[in-house]
Coordinates of C-alpha atoms in Angstrom, one line a residue:
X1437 CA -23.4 -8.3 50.7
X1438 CA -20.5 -8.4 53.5
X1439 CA -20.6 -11.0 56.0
X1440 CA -21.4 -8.3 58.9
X1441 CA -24.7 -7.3 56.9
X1442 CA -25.6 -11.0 56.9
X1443 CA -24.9 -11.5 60.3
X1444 CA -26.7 -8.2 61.1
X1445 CA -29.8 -9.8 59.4
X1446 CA -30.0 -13.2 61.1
X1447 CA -29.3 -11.8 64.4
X1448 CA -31.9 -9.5 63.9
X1449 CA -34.3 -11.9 62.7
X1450 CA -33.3 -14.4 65.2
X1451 CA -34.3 -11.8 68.2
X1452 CA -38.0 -11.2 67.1
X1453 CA -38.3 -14.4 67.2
X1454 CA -37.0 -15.5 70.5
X1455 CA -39.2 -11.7 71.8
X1456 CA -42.4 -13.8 70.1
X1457 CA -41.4 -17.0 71.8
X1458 CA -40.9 -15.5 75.1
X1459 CA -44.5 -13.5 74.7
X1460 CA -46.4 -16.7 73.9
X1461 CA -44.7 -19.3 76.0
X1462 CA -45.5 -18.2 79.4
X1463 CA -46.9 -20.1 81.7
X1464 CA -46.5 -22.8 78.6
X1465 CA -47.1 -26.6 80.0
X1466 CA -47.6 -29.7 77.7
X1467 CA -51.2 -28.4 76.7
X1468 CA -49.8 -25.1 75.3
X1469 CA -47.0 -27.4 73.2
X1470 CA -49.1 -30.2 72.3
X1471 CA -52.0 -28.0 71.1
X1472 CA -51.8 -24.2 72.0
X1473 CA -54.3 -25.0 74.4
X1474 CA -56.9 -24.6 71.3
X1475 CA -57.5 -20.9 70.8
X1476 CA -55.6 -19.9 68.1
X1477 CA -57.2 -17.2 65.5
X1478 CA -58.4 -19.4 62.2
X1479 CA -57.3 -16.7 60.0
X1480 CA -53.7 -16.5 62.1
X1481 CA -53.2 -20.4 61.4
X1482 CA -54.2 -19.7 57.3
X1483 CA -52.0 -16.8 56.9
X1484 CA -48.5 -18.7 59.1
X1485 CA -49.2 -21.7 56.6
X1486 CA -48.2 -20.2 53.6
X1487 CA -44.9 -20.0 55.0
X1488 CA -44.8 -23.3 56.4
X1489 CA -45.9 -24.8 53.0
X1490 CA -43.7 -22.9 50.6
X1491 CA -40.4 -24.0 52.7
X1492 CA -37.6 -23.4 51.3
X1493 CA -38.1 -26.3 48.7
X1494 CA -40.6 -23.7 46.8
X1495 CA -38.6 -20.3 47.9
X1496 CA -35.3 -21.7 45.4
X1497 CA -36.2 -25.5 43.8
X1498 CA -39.4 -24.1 42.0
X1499 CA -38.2 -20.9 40.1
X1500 CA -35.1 -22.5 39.4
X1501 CA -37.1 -25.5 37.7
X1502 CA -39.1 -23.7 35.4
X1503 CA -36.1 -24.3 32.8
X1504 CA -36.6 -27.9 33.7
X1505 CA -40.6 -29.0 33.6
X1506 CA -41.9 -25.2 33.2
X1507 CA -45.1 -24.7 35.0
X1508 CA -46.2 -28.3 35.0
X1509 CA -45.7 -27.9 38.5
X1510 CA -48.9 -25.9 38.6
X1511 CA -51.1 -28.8 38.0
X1512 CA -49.4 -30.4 40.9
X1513 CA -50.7 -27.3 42.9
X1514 CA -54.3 -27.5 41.3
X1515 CA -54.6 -31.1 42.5
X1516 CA -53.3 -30.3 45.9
X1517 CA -56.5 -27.3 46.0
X1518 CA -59.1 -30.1 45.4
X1519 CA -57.1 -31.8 48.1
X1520 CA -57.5 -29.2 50.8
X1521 CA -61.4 -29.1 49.9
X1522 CA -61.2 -32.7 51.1
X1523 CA -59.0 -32.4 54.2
X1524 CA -61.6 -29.2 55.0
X1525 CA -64.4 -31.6 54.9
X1526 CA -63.5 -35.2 55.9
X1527 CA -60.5 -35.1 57.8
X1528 CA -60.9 -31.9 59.9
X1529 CA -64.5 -33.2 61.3
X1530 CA -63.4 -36.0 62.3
X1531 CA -60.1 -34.7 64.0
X1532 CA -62.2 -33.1 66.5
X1533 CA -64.8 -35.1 66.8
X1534 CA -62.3 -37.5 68.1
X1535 CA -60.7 -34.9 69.9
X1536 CA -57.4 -35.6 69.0
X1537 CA -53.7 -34.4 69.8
X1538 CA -52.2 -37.0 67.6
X1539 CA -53.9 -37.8 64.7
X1540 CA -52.4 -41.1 64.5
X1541 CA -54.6 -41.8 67.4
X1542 CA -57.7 -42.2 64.7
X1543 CA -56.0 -46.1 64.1
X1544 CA -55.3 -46.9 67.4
X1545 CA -59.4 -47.4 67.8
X1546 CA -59.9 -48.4 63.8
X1547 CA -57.4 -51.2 64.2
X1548 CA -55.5 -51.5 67.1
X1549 CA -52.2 -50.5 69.0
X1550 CA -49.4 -52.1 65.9
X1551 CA -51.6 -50.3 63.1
X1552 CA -51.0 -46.9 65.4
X1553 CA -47.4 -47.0 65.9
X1554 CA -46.9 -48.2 62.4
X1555 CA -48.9 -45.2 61.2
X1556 CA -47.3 -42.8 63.7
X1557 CA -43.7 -44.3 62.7
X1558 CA -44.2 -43.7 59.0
X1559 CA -44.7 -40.4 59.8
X1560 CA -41.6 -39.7 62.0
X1561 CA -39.5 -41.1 58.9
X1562 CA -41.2 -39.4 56.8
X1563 CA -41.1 -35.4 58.3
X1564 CA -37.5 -35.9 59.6
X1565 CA -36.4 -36.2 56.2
X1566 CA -39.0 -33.9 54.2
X1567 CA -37.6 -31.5 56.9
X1568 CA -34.0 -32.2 56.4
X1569 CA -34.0 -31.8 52.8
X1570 CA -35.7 -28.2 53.0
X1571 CA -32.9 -27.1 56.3
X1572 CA -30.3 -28.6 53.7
X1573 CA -31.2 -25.7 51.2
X1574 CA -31.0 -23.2 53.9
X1575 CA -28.0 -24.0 55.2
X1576 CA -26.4 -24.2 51.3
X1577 CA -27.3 -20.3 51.4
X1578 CA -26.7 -19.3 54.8
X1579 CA -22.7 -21.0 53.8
X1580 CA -22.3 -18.9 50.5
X1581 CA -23.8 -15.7 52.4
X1582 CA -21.5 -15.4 55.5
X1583 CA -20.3 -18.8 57.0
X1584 CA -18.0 -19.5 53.9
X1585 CA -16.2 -16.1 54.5
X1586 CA -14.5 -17.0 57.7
X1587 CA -13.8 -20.6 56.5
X1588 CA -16.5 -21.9 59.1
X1589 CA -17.1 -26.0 57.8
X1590 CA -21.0 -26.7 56.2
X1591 CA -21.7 -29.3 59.3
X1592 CA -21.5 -25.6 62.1
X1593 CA -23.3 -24.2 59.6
X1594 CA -26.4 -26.6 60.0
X1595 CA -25.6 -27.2 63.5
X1596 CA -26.0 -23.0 64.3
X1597 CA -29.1 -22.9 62.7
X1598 CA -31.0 -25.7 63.9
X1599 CA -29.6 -25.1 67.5
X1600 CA -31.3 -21.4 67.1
X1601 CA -35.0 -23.1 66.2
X1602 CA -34.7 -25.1 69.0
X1603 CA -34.2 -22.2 71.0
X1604 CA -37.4 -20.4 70.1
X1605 CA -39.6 -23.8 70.0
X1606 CA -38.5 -25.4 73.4
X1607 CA -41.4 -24.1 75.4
X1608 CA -44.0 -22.7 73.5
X1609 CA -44.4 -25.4 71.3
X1610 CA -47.2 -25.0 68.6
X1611 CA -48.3 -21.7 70.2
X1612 CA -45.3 -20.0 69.1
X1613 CA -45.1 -21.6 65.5
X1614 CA -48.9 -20.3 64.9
X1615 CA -47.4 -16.6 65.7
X1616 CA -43.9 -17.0 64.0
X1617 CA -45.4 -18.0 61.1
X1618 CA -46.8 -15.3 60.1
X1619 CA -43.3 -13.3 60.2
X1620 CA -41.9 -16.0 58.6
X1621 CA -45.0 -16.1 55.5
X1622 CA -44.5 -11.8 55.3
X1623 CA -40.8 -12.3 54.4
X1624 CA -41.2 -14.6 51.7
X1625 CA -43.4 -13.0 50.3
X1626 CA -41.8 -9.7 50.5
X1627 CA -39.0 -11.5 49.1
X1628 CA -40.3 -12.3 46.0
X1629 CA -42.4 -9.4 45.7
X1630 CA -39.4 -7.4 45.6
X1631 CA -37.1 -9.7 43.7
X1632 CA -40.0 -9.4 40.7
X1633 CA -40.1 -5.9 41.2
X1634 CA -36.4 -5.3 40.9
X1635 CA -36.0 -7.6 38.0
X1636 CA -38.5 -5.7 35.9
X1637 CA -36.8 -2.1 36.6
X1638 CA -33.5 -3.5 35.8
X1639 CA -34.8 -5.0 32.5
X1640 CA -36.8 -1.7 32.0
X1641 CA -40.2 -3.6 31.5
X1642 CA -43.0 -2.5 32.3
X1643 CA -46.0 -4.1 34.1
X1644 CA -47.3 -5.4 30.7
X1645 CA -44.4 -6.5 28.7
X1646 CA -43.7 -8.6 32.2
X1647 CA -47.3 -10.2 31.4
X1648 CA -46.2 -10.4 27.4
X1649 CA -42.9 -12.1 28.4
X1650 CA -44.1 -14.1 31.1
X1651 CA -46.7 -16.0 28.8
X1652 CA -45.2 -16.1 25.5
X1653 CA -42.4 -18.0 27.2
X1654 CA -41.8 -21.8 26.9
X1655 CA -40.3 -22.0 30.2
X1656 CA -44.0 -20.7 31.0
X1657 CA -45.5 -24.6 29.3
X1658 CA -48.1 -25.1 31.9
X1659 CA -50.0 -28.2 30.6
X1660 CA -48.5 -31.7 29.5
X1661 CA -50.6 -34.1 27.9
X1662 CA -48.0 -37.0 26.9
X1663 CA -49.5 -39.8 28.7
X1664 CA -45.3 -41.1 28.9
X1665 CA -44.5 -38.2 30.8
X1666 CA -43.8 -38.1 34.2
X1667 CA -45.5 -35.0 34.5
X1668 CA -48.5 -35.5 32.4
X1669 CA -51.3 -33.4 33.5
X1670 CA -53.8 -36.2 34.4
X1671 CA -50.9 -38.0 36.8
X1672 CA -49.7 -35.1 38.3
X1673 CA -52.9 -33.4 39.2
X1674 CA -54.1 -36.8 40.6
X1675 CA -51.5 -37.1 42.1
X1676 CA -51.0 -33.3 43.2
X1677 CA -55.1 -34.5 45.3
X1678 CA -53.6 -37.5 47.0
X1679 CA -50.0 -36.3 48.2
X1680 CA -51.9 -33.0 49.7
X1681 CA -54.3 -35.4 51.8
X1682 CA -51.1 -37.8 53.1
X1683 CA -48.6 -34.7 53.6
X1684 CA -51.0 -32.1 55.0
X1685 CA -54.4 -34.0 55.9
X1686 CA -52.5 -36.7 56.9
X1687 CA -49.5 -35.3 58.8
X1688 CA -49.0 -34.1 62.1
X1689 CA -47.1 -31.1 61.2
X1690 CA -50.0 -29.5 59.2
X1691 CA -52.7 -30.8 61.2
X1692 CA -51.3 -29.7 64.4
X1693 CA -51.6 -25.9 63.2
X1694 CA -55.0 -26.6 62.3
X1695 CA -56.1 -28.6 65.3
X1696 CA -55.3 -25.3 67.9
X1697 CA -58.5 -23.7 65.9
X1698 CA -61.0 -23.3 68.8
X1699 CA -63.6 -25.4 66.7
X1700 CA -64.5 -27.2 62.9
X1701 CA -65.9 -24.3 61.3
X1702 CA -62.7 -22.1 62.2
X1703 CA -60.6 -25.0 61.1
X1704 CA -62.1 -25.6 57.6
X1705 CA -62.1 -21.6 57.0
X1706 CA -58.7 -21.8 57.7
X1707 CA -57.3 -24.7 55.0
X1708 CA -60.1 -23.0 52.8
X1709 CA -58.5 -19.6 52.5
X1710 CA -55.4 -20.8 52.8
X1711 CA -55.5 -23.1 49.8
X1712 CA -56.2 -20.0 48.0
X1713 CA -53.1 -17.9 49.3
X1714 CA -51.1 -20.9 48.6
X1715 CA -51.9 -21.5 44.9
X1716 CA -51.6 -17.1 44.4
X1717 CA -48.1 -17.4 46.6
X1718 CA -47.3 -20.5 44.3
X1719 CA -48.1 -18.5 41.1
X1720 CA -45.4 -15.8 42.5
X1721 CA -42.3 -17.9 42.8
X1722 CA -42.9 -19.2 39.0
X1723 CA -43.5 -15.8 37.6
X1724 CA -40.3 -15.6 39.2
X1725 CA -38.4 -18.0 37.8
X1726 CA -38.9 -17.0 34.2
X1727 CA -37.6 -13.7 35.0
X1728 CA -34.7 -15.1 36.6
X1729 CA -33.7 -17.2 33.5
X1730 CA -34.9 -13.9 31.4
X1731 CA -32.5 -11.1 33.6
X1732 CA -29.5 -13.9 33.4
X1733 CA -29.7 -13.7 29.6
X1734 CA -29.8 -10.4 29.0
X1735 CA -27.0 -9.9 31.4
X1736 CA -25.0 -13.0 29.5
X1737 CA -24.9 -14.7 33.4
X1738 CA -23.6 -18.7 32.8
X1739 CA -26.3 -20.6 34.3
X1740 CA -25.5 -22.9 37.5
X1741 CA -25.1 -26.5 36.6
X1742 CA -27.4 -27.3 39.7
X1743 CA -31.1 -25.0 38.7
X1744 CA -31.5 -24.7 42.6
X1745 CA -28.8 -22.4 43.2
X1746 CA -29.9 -19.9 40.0
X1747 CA -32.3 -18.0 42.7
X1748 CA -29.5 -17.1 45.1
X1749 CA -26.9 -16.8 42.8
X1750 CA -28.4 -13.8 41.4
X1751 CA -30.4 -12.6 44.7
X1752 CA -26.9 -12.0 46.5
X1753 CA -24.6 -10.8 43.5
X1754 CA -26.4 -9.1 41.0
X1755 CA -29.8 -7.3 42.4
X1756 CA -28.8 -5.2 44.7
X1757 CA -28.2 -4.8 48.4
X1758 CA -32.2 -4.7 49.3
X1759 CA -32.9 -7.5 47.5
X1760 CA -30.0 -9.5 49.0
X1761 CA -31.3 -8.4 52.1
X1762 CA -34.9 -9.9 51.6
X1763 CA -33.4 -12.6 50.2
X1764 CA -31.5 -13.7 53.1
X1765 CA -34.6 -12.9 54.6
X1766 CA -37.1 -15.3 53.0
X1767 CA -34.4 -17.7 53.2
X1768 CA -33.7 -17.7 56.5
X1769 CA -37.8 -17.7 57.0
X1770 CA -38.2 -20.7 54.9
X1771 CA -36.0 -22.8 56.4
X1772 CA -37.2 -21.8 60.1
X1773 CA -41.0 -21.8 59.1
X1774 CA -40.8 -25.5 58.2
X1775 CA -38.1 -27.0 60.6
X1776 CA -39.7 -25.6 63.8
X1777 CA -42.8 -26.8 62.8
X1778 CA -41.6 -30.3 61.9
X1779 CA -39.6 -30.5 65.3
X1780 CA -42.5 -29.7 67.1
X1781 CA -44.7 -32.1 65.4
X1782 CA -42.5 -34.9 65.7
X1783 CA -42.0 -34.4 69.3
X1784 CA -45.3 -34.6 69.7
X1785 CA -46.2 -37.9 67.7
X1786 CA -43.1 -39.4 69.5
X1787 CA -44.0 -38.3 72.8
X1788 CA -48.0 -39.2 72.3
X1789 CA -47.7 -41.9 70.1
X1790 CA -44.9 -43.5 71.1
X1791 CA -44.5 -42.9 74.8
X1792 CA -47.5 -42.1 75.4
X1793 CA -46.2 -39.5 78.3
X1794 CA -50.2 -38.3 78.9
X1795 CA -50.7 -41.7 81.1
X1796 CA -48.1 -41.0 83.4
X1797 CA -49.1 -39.5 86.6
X1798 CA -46.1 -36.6 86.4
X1799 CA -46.2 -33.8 84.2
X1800 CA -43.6 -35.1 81.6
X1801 CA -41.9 -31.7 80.3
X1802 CA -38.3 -33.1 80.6
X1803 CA -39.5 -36.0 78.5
X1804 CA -40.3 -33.8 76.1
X1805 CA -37.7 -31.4 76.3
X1806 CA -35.4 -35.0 75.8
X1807 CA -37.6 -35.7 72.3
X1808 CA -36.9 -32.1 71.6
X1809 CA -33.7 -32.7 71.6
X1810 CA -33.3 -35.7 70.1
X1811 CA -35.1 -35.2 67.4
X1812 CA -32.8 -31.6 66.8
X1813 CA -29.7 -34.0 66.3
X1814 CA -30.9 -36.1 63.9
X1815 CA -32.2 -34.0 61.5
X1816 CA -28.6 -32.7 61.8
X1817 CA -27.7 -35.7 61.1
X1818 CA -29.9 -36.5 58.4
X1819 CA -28.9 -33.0 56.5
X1820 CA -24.9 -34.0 56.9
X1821 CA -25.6 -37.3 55.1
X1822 CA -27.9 -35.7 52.4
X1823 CA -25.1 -33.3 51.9
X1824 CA -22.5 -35.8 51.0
X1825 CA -24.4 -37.3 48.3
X1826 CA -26.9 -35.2 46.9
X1827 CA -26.9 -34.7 43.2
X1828 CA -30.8 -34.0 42.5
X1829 CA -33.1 -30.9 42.3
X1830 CA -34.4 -31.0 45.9
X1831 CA -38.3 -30.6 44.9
X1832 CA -37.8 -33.3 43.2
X1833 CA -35.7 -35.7 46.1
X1834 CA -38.9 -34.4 48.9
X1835 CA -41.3 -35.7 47.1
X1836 CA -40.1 -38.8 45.7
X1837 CA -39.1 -39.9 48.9
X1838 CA -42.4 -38.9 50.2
X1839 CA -43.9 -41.1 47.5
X1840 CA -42.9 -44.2 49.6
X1841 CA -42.8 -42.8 52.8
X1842 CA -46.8 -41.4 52.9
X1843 CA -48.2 -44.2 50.9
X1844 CA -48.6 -46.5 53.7
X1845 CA -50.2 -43.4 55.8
X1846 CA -52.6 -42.7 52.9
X1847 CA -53.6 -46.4 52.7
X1848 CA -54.2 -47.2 56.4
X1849 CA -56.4 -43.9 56.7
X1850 CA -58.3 -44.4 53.1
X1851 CA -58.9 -48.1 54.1
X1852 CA -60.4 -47.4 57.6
X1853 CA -62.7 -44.7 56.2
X1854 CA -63.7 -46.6 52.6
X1855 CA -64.5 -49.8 54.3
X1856 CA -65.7 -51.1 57.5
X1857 CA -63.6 -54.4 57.7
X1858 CA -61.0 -55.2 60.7
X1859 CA -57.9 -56.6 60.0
X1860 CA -55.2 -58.6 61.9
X1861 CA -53.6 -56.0 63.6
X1862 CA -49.8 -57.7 63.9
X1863 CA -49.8 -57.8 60.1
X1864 CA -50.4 -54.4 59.9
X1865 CA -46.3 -53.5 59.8
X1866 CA -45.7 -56.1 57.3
X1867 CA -47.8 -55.0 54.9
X1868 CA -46.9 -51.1 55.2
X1869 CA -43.7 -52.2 54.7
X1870 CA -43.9 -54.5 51.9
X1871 CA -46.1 -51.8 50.0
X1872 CA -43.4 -49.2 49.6
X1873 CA -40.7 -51.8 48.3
X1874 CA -43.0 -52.7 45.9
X1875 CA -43.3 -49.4 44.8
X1876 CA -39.9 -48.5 44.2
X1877 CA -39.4 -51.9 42.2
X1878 CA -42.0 -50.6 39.9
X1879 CA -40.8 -47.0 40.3
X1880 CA -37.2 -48.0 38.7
X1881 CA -38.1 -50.7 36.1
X1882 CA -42.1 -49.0 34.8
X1883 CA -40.3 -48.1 32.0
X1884 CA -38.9 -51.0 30.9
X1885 CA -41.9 -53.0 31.9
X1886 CA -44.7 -50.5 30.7
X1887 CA -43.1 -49.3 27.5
X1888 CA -42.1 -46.0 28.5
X1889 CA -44.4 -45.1 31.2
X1890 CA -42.4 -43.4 33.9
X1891 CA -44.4 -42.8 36.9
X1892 CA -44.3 -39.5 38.6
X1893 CA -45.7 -38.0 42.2
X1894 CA -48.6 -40.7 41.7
X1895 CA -46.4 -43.4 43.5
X1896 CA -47.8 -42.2 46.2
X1897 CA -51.2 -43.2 44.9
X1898 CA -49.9 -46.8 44.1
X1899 CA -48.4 -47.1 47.0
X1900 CA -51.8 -46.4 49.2
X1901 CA -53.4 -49.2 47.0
X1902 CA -51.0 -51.5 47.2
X1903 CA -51.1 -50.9 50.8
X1904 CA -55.1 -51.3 50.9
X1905 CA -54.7 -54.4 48.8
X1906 CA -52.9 -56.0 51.4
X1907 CA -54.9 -54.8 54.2
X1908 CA -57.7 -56.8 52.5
X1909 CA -55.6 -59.5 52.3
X1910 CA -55.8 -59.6 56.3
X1911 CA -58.9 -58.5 56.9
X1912 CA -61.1 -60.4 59.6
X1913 CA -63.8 -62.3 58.8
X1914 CA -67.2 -61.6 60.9
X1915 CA -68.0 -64.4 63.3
X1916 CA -71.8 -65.7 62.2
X1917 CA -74.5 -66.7 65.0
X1918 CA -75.4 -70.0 64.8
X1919 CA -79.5 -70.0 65.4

């Protein structure tokens, strides 16, 4: 594929969606950013959210890992299902009861003002890096595909693209991102409809020898019962239920989508159906990544050291122009599908939770547009620092981190709903704090202490209870009447 191809592509791309930003951010005020004034279509928001939740962490990291931990990463997906049932019917209900924009708000009035901004805070950590990691593989392929051709450095690379989603996101908002991403979910999935497609005609197999080689393959292991392992099946479906509640139910960037539903019922049909595209979209991208591994061996293609880079290696050298096309495409989509949602969402916590700009008596847009801003550089930031040292599969990297990073989220939030006890509020920061360290003490030595056990994404679950413990720790004791 020649660099004027590629450029072709992204500037094409690029304009429908500035034409979709301009058609939904008129007349835009905080409202429209904040909440797209609450009348998006429920099946609209399902549909954009595959996109958004595939990122570009599924689009490359999961096919390529199927040489690694096979499907295993399917009971990851099975737990997060059962997760969604529960975000449908606890969380969402009481997101609008409280009518919400933040839903960090929810411990400002179960614990007080430290509990919020801690809970809030977490979650700007959190999303800035989860989003920095999936731009980072992006940017990798937007380099190889046309910026390395005219000797253009890595760090204009990143800066170009995410200066072009803050372009399309500035006004709009969340309005735009419910409309984008549904462009952004079509190409991803025409991407590796196509890929499969092509793959099978170069290999001349036909529908049923795919389904023959597919399951007959070890790289197709779905199930792992060694309790040692970190991806046993019992740990990583757990684990797969509680990760879905902190990083969807939990987080701003999902819930935002869901919260422009004009009311509950639309909301919960919405992560309903959704779950469902997600776990048949997810089912895709492995089917995928056997046949990648499959067409390289036949075709006597050395296999890249780093199992992230198998996906576009062949995408842009050996399938064919269309499929480099789509490629570049789904690519381009992943990487804009989650970073414009995440800068949006964290300029909303930051400017709600943090500023609290909705008590001021002027409207506040150049705040916002400030936050927008800021929070544009330091993801750049962020991805130049990942860049110098990264060494690990980047599925892996997201959710590890996430591990520590949603824990105290998940804890604050299963606490206030479990029990009905107050705590000392100034404590509140200490104890999310001290959870996570805790956590990756145990992460680093379980093996050594536990004689083998290595834990996996159920961190996350450890952390949230070491969290609650210490929330109980500082709970407040009911005064008595004296009679």
């Amino acid at each position: 594929m020649t660099p004027i191809i590629v450029f072709s592509v992204i500037t094409g791309y690029f304009g429908l969606l500035m034409l979709i930003s301009y058609l939904t951010s008129r007349k835009s005020d905080n409202d429209t950013f904040f909440t797209g004034n609450r009348k998006s279509p429920w099946y609209l928001v399902a549909y954009g959210m595959v996109g958004a939740s595939l990122s570009g962490v599924t689009f490359i990291s999961v096919p390529g890992e199927v040489a690694n931990t096979g499907w295993t990463y399917l009971q990851f997906v099975l737990g997060n299902i059962v997760g969604y049932v529960i975000i449908a019917f606890v969380l969402i209900p009481l997101f609008y009861k409280l009518n919400l924009i933040s839903i960090y708000e929810y411990l400002k009035d179960r614990f007080g003002l430290k509990s919020y901004r801690t809970g809030a805070s977490f979650f700007l950590i959190s999303q800035t890096i989860g989003a920095s990691f999936r731009l980072f593989l992006a940017a990798i392929v937007l380099q190889i595909a046309f910026f390395d051709s005219f000797g253009i450095p890595f760090w204009v690379t990143v800066l170009v693209t995410i200066s072009l989603i803050w372009l399309y996101t500035f006004r709009g908002g969340i309005k735009t991102i419910v409309w984008t991403d549904t462009i952004q979910t079509t190409f991803l999935l025409l991407a590796v409809t196509i890929s499969i497609i092509v793959i099978l005609s170069q290999l001349n197999l036909s529908f049923d020898d795919a389904i023959k080689l597919v399951t007959t393959s070890p790289k197709s292991k779905l199930f792992e019962w060694d309790w040692l392992s970190d991806r046993n099946f019992f740990k990583t479906f757990t684990a797969g239920i509680f990760i879905t509640i902190a990083m969807n139910g939990l987080d701003q960037n999902v819930m935002q989508k869901n919260l422009t539903c004009k009311n509950v019922k639309d909301a919960q049909k919405n992560i309903l159906w959704f779950s469902i595209t997600f776990l048949i979209s997810t089912l895709l991208f492995l089917i995928l990544g056997v046949l990648l591994y499959q067409y390289a061996l036949a075709n006597n293609i050395p296999i890249p050291e780093r199992t992230d880079d198998l996906y576009p290696l062949l995408a842009l050298n050996y399938f064919g122009l269309l499929v480099g096309i789509v490629f570049l495409l789904g690519i381009i989509a992943a990487a804009f599908s989650s970073a414009d949602s995440a800068l949006t969402a964290l300029t909303t916590s930051f400017c709600i939770d943090i500023l609290n700009i909705r008590k001021t008596k002027t409207v506040q847009k150049k705040t916002r547009l400030y936050v927008h801003i800021g929070f544009t550089m330091l993801m750049f930031l962020v991805i130049i620092v990942f860049n110098s040292f990264n060494d690990a599969s980047v599925v892996s990297a997201v959710f590890k981190v996430a591990g520590f990073t949603y824990g105290p989220i998940l804890g604050l939030y299963s606490f206030g709903l479990i029990t009905r006890k107050k705590v000392k509020d100034k404590l509140v920061p200490l104890i999310c704090i001290i959870a996570p360290i805790l956590s990756i003490i145990l992460n680093y030595n379980s093996e050594k202490w536990f004689n083998g056990f290595k834990f996996g994404f159920e961190i996350l679950i450890v952390n949230a209870i070491l969290t609650m413990l210490g929330l109980w720790l500082i709970t407040i004791k009911p005064k008595t009447s004296l009679n």
